[in-house]
Coordinates of C-alpha atoms and ligand atoms in Angstrom, one line a residue:
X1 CA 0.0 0.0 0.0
X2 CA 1.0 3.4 -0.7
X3 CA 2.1 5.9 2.0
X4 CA -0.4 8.7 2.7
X5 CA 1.5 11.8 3.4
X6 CA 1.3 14.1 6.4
X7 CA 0.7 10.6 8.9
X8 CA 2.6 11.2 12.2
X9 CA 1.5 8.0 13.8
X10 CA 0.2 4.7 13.3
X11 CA -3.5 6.0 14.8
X12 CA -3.4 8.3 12.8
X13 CA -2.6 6.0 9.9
X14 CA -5.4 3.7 10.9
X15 CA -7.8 6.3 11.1
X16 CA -7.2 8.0 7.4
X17 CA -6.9 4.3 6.0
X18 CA -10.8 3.5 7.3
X19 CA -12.0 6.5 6.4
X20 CA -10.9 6.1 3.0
X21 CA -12.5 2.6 2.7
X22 CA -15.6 4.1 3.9
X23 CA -15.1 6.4 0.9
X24 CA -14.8 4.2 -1.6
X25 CA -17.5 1.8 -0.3
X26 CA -20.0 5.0 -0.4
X27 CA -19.0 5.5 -4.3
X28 CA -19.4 2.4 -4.8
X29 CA -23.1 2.0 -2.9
X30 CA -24.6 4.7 -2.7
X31 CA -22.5 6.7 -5.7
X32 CA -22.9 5.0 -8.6
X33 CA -25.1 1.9 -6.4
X34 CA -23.7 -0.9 -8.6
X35 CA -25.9 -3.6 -9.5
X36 CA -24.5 -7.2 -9.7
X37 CA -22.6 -8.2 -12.6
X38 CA -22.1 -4.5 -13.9
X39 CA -19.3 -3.1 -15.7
X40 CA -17.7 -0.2 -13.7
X41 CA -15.0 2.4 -15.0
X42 CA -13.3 4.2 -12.4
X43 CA -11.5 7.1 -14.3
X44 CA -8.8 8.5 -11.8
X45 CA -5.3 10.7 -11.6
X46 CA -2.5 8.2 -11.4
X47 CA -2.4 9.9 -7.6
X48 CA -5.6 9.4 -6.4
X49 CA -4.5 5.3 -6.1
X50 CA -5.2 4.7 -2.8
X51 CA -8.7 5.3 -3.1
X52 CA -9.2 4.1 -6.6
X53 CA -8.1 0.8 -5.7
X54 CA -9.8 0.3 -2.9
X55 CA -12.8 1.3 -5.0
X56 CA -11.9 -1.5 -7.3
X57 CA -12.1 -3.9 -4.6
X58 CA -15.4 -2.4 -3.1
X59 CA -17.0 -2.9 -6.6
X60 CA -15.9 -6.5 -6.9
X61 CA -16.8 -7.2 -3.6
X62 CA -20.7 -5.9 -4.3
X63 CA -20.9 -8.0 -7.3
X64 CA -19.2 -5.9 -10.2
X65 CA -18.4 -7.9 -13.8
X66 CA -15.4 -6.0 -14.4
X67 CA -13.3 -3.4 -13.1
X68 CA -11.5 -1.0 -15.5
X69 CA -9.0 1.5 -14.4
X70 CA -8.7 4.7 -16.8
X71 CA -5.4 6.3 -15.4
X72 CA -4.2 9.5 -15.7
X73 CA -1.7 11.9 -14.9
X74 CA -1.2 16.0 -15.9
X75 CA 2.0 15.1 -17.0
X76 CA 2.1 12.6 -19.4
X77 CA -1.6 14.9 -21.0
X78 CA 1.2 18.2 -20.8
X79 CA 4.1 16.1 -22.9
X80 CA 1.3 14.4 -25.2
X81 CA -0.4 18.0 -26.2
X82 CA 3.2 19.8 -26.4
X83 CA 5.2 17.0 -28.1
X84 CA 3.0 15.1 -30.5
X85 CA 2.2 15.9 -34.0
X86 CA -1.2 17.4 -35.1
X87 CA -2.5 14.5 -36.6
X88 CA -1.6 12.1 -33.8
X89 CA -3.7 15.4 -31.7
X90 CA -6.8 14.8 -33.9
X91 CA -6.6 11.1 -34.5
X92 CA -8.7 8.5 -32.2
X93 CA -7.2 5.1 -32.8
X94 CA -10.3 1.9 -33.2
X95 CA -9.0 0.4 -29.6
X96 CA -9.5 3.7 -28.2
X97 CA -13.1 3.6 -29.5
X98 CA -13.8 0.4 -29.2
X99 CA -13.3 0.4 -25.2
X100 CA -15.2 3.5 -24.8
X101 CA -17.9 2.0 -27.5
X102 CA -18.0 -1.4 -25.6
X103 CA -18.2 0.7 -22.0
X104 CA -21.5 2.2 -23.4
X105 CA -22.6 -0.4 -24.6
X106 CA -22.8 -2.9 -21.6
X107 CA -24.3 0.3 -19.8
X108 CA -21.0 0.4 -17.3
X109 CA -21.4 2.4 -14.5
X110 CA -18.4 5.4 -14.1
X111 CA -16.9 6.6 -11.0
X112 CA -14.5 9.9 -11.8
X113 CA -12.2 10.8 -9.1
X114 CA -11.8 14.9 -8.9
X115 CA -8.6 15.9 -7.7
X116 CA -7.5 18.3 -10.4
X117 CA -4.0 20.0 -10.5
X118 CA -4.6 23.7 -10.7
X119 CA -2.6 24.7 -13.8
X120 CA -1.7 21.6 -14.6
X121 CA -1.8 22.6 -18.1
X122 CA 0.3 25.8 -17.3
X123 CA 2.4 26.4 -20.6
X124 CA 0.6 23.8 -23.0
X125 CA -0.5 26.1 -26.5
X126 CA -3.9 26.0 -25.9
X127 CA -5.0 26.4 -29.5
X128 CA -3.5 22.6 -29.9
X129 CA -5.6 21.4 -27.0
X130 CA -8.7 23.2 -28.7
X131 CA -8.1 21.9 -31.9
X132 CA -7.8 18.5 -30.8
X133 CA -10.8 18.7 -28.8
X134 CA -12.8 20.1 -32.3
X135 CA -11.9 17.2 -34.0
X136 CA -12.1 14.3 -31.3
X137 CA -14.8 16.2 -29.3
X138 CA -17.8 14.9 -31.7
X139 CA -16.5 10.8 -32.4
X140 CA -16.8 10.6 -28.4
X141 CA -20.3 12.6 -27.8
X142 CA -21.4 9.8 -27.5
X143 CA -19.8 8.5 -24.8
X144 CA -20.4 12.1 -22.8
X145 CA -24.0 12.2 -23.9
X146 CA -24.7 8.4 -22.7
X147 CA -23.7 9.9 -18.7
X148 CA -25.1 13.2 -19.1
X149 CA -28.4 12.4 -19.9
X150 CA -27.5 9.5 -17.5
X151 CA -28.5 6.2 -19.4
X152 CA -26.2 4.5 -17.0
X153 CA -25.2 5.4 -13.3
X154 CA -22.0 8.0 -12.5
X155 CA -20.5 9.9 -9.5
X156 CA -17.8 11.7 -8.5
X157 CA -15.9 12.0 -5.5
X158 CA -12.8 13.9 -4.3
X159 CA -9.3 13.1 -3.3
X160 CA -6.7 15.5 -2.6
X161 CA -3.5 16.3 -4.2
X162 CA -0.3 18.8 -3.3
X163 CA -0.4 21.1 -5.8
X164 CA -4.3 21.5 -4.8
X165 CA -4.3 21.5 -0.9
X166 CA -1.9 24.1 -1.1
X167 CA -4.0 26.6 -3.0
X168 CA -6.9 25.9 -0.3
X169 CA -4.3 26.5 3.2
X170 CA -1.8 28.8 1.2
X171 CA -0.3 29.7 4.6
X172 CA 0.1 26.1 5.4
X173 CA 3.1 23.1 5.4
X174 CA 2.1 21.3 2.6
X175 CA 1.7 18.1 4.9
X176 CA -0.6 20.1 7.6
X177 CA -2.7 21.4 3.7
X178 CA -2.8 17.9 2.9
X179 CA -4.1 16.7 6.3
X180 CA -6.7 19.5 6.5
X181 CA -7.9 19.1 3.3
X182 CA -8.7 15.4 3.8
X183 CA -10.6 16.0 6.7
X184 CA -12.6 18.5 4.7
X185 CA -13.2 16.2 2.0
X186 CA -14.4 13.3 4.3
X187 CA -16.2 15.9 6.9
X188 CA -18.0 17.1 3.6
X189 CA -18.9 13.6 2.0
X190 CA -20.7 12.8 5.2
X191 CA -17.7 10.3 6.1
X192 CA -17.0 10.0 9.9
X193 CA -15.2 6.7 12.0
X194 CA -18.5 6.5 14.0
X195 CA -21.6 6.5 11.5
X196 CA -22.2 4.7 8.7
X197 CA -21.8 7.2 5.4
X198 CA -24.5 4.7 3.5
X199 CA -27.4 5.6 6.4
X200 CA -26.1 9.2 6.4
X201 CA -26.4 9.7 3.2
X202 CA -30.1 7.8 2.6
X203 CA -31.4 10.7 5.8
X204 CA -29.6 13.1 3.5
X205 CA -31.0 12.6 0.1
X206 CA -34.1 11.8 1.8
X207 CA -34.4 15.3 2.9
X208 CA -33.3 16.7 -0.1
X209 CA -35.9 14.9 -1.6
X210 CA -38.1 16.1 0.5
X211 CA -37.6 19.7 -0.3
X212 CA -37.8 19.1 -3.7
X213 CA -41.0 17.5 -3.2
X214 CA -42.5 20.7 -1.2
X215 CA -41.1 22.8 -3.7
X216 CA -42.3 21.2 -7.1
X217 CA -45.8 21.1 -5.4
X218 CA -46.0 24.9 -4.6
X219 CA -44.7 25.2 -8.1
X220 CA -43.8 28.9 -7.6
X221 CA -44.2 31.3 -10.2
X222 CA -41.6 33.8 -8.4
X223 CA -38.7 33.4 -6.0
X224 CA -37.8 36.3 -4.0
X225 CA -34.4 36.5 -2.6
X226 CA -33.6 39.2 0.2
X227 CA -30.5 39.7 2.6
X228 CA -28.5 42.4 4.1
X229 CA -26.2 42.9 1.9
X230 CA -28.4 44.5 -0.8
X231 CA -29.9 41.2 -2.4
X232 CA -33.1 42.0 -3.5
X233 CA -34.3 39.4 -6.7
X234 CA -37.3 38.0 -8.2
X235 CA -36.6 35.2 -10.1
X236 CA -40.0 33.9 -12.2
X237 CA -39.4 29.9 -12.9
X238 CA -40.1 28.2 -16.0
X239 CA -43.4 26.5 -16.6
X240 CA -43.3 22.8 -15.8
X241 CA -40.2 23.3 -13.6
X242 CA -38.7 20.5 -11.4
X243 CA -36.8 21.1 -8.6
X244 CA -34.3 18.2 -8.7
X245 CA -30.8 16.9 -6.1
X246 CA -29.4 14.8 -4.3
X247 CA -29.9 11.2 -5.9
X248 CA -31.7 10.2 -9.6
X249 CA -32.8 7.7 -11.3
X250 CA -31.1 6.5 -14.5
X251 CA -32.0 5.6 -17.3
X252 CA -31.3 2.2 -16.9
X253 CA -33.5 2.0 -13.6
X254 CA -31.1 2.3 -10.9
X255 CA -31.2 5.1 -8.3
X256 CA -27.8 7.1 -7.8
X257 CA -25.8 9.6 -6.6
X258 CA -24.0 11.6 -8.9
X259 CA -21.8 14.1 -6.7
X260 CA -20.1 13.4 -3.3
X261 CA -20.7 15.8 -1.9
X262 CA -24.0 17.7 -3.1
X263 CA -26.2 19.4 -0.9
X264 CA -28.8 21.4 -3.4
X265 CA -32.0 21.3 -4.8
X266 CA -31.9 23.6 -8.0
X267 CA -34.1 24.1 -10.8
X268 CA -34.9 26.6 -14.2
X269 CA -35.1 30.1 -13.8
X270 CA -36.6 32.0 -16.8
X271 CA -34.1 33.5 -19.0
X272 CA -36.8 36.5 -19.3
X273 CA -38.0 37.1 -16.1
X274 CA -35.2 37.7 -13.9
X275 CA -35.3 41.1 -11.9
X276 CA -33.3 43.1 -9.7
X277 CA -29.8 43.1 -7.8
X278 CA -27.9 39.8 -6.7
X279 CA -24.6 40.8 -4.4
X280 CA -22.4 37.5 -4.5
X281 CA -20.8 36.1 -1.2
X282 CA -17.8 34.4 -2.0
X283 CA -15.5 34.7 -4.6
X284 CA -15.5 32.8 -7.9
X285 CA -12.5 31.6 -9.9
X286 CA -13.1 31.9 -13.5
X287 CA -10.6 30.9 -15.4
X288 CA -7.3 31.2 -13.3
X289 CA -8.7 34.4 -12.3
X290 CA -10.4 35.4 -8.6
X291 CA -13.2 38.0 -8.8
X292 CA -14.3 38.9 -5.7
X293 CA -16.9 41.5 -4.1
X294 CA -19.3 41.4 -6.7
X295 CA -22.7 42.1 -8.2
X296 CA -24.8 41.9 -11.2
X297 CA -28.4 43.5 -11.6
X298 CA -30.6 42.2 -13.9
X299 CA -33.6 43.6 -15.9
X300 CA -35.9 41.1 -17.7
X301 CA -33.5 38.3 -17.5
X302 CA -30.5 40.0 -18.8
X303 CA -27.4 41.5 -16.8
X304 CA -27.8 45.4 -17.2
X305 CA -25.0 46.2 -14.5
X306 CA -22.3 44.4 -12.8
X307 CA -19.2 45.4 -10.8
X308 CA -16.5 43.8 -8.8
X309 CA -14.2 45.3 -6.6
X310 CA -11.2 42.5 -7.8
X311 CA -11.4 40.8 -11.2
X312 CA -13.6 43.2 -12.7
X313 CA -11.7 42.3 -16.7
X314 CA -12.6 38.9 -16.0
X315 CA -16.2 38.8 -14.9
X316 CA -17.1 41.5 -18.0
X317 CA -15.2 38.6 -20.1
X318 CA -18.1 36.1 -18.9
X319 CA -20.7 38.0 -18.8
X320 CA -20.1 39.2 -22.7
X321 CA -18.9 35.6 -24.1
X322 CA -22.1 34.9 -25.7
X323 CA -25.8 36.3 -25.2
X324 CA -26.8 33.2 -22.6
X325 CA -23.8 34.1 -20.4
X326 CA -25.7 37.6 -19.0
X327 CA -28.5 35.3 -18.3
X328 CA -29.5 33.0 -15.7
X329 CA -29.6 28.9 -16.4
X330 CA -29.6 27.8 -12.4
X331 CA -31.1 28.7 -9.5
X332 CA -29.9 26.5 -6.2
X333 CA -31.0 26.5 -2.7
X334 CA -28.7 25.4 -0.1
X335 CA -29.2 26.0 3.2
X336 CA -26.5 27.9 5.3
X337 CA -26.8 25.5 8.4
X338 CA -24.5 23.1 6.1
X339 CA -21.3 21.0 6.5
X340 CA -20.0 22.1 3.5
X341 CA -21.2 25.7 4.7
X342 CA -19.8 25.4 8.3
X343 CA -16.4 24.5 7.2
X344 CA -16.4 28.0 6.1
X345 CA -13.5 27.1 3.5
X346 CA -12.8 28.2 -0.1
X347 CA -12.0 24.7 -1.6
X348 CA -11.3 26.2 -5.1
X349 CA -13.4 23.7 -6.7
X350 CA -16.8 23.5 -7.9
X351 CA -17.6 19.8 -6.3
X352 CA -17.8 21.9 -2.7
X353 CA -17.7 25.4 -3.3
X354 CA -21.1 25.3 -5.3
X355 CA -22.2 23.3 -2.8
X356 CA -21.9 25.8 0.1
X357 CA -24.1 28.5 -0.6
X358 CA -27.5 29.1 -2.6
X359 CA -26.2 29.5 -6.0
X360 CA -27.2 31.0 -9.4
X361 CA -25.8 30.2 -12.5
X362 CA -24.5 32.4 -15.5
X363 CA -25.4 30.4 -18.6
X364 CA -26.6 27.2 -20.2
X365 CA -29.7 25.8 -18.3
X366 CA -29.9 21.6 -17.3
X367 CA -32.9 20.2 -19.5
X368 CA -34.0 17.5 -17.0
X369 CA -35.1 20.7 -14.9
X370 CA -38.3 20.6 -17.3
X371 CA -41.1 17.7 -17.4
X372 CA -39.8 15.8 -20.0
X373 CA -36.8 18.0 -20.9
X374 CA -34.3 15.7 -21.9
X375 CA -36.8 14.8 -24.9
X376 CA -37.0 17.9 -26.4
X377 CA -34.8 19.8 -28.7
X378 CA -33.4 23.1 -28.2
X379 CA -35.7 25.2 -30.0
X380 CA -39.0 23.3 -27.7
X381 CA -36.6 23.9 -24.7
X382 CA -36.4 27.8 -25.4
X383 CA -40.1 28.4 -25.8
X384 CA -39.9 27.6 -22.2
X385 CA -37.5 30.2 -21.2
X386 CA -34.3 27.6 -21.0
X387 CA -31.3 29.7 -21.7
X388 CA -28.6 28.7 -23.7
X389 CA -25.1 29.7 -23.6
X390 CA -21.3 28.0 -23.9
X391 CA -20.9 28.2 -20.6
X392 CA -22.3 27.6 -17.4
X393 CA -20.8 29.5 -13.9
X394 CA -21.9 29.1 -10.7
X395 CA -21.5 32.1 -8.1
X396 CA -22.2 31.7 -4.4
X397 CA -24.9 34.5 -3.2
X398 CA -26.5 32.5 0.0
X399 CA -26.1 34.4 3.3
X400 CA -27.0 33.7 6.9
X401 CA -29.1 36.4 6.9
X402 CA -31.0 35.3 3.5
X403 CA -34.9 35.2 3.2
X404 CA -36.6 33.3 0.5
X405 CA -40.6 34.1 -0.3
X406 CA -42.1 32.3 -3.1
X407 CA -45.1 33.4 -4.9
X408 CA -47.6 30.7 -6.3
X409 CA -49.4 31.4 -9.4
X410 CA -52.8 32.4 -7.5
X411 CA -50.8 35.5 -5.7
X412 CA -50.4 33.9 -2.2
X413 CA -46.9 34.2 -1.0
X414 CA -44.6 31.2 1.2
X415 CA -41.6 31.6 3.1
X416 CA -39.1 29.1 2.0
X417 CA -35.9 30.8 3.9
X418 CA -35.8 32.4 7.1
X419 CA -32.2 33.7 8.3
X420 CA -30.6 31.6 5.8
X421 CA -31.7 28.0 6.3
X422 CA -35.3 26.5 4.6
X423 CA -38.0 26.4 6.8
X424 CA -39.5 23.0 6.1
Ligands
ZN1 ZN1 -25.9 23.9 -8.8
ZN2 ZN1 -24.4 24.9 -11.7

């Protein structure tokens, strides 16, 4: 077995080695719940092994057919995109496709591990990486679309990594980062010595389910968001809205879990019918960049005004990439009371940070937030008020403070939030 870093004593040791079992037994169970005799692929950085193979044993231990590893590492993608030739860039050789094909086939369930490498990529011509993606991007849609409109089960969970911790706990040994973000990644997954991370997560998506539930049958015309800070937003839904999270069901039957952690229930806002200011409460990093202390104000669906006290170049570069990235395609409700919440950290990655704080979303809307949605075509999708864009960006706005009304379509009005935390 590989050596976990930062470990200063065998207890300590035997402590981070169960709680990463229980991590890769909740992937496996309540994650992507594999069924007996399924295909699983785990795709994972070459340094997330610790967890990816006890994953592998977890899933043959619950009856899995197979087992398939997809390894990789930022270093060998860095010398593949710098050193080989355009058309080995824009070439997808038949074994390639024919694992992928055969994966998609047998309806294989897919566990990704996220432990990304900020700037990993650092240096790489990016107008290579782009032009292999235009070319190999449409033979493997297939692939992408079979999990995103999920036909078969997927999940991800989190591991940590150097270069990563020590972005979160800049001030920090990288050891001590390494330590700390571990904890956080456990205490956020709902992974603990003492409880069982299968039963806490059942209570969990239970109640998730539950406000979804509440939610979809008020089907609100109108949210109203108000805080201290100088929120003060009406957000009209689409018609035939669903409020979805926490666990699905996939196309092939089986109930999952697609993110570890995930504590929102979110559904479509109208890409017409947004009004008023929004003041955000946490930074957001887009693209390498960190924009902080900002707002947009929005006037029939459309940002009209925005500011930002730090990374102002940036956030006018999203909001003026395309016309669906000055409108809304989210809407999230998270209460404030939440783990991820209480840990009070900036994790630098969208896994935990979207899921600490009621978020909205510039861009592209999610389809299966409309009855019947993922049947429809674009142009159905829009007469709904589904916005479209390249891009989708999530920005933290949820506050203790924060108090939700909804408004039904007969005029009476709810209270979904009160100082920050749902009500029911
Ligand atoms: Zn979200
Ligand atoms: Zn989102």
């Amino acid at each position: 077995m590989m050596k976990l870093k930062g470990i200063k004593g065998k207890n300590t040791m035997d402590k981070k080695q169960i709680l990463l079992e229980k991590l890769a037994k909740l992937a496996v169970e309540v994650g992507v719940n594999v069924q007996k005799d399924q295909v699983v692929v785990v795709n994972s950085p070459l340094h997330a092994a610790p967890l990816t193979r006890l994953i592998q044993k977890e899933a043959y231990l619950r009856g899995a057919k197979m087992v398939y590893v997809e390894w990789s590492d930022s270093e060998i993608s860095r010398n593949y995109y710098t050193y080989a030739s355009d058309e080995t860039l824009q070439e997808i050789t038949s074994f390639q496709y024919d694992k992928l094909k055969y994966m998609v086939d047998n309806n294989a369930c897919r566990i990704s591990i996220d432990s990304r490498i900020p700037n990993a990529m650092a240096g790489v011509d990016m107008k290579r990486v782009m032009m292999a993606n235009r070319v190999i991007g449409p033979k493997l849609s297939f692939v992408s679309n079979h999990y995103s409109s999920s036909k078969s089960q997927w999940t991800i969970v989190a591991y940590p990594n150097d270069e990563w911790c020590k972005t979160v706990f800049p001030n920090l040994e990288t050891s001590e980062a390494w330590d700390k973000l571990y904890d956080a990644i456990m205490y956020a997954s709902r992974v603990d010595l003492e409880t069982d991370p299968t039963q806490n997560w059942k209570e969990h998506t239970d109640k998730l389910a539950e406000h979804s539930k509440v939610l979809n049958d008020y089907n609100f015309k109108t949210l109203h968001f108000k805080n201290s800070l100088g929120t003060d937003l009406e957000i009209d839904l689409v018609e035939n809205h669903i409020w979805a999270g926490g666990g699905e069901m996939g196309g092939n039957g089986v109930y999952f879990v697609p993110n570890i952690p995930t504590e929102e229930v979110f559904t479509m806002p109208h890409k017409d019918k947004v009004n008023g200011k929004v003041v955000a409460t946490k930074p957001l990093n887009y693209q390498g960049v960190l924009i902080e202390d900002f707002y947009f104000v929005f006037k029939d669906g459309k940002v009209v005004d925005f500011n930002a006290k730090q990374g102002y170049d940036a956030l006018k570069s999203l909001v003026e990439l395309d016309e669906g990235s000055s409108r809304l395609g989210e809407v999230a409700l998270i209460s404030h009371d939440s783990p991820i919440s209480n840990l009070n950290i900036l994790f630098n990655d969208t896994l935990f940070d979207e899921n600490a704080s009621c978020h909205l979303a510039l861009g592209n809307a999610y389809s299966m937030n409309i009855v019947n949605g993922t049947n429809m075509d674009e142009e159905e999708l829009k007469k709904y008020g589904y916005n479209v864009s390249l891009t989708h960006v999530d920005f933290m706005f949820g506050s203790s403070d924060m108090e939700i009304d909804g408004v039904t379509h007969d005029g009476k009005i709810i209270k979904i939030f009160e100082k920050g935390n749902f009500v029911f």
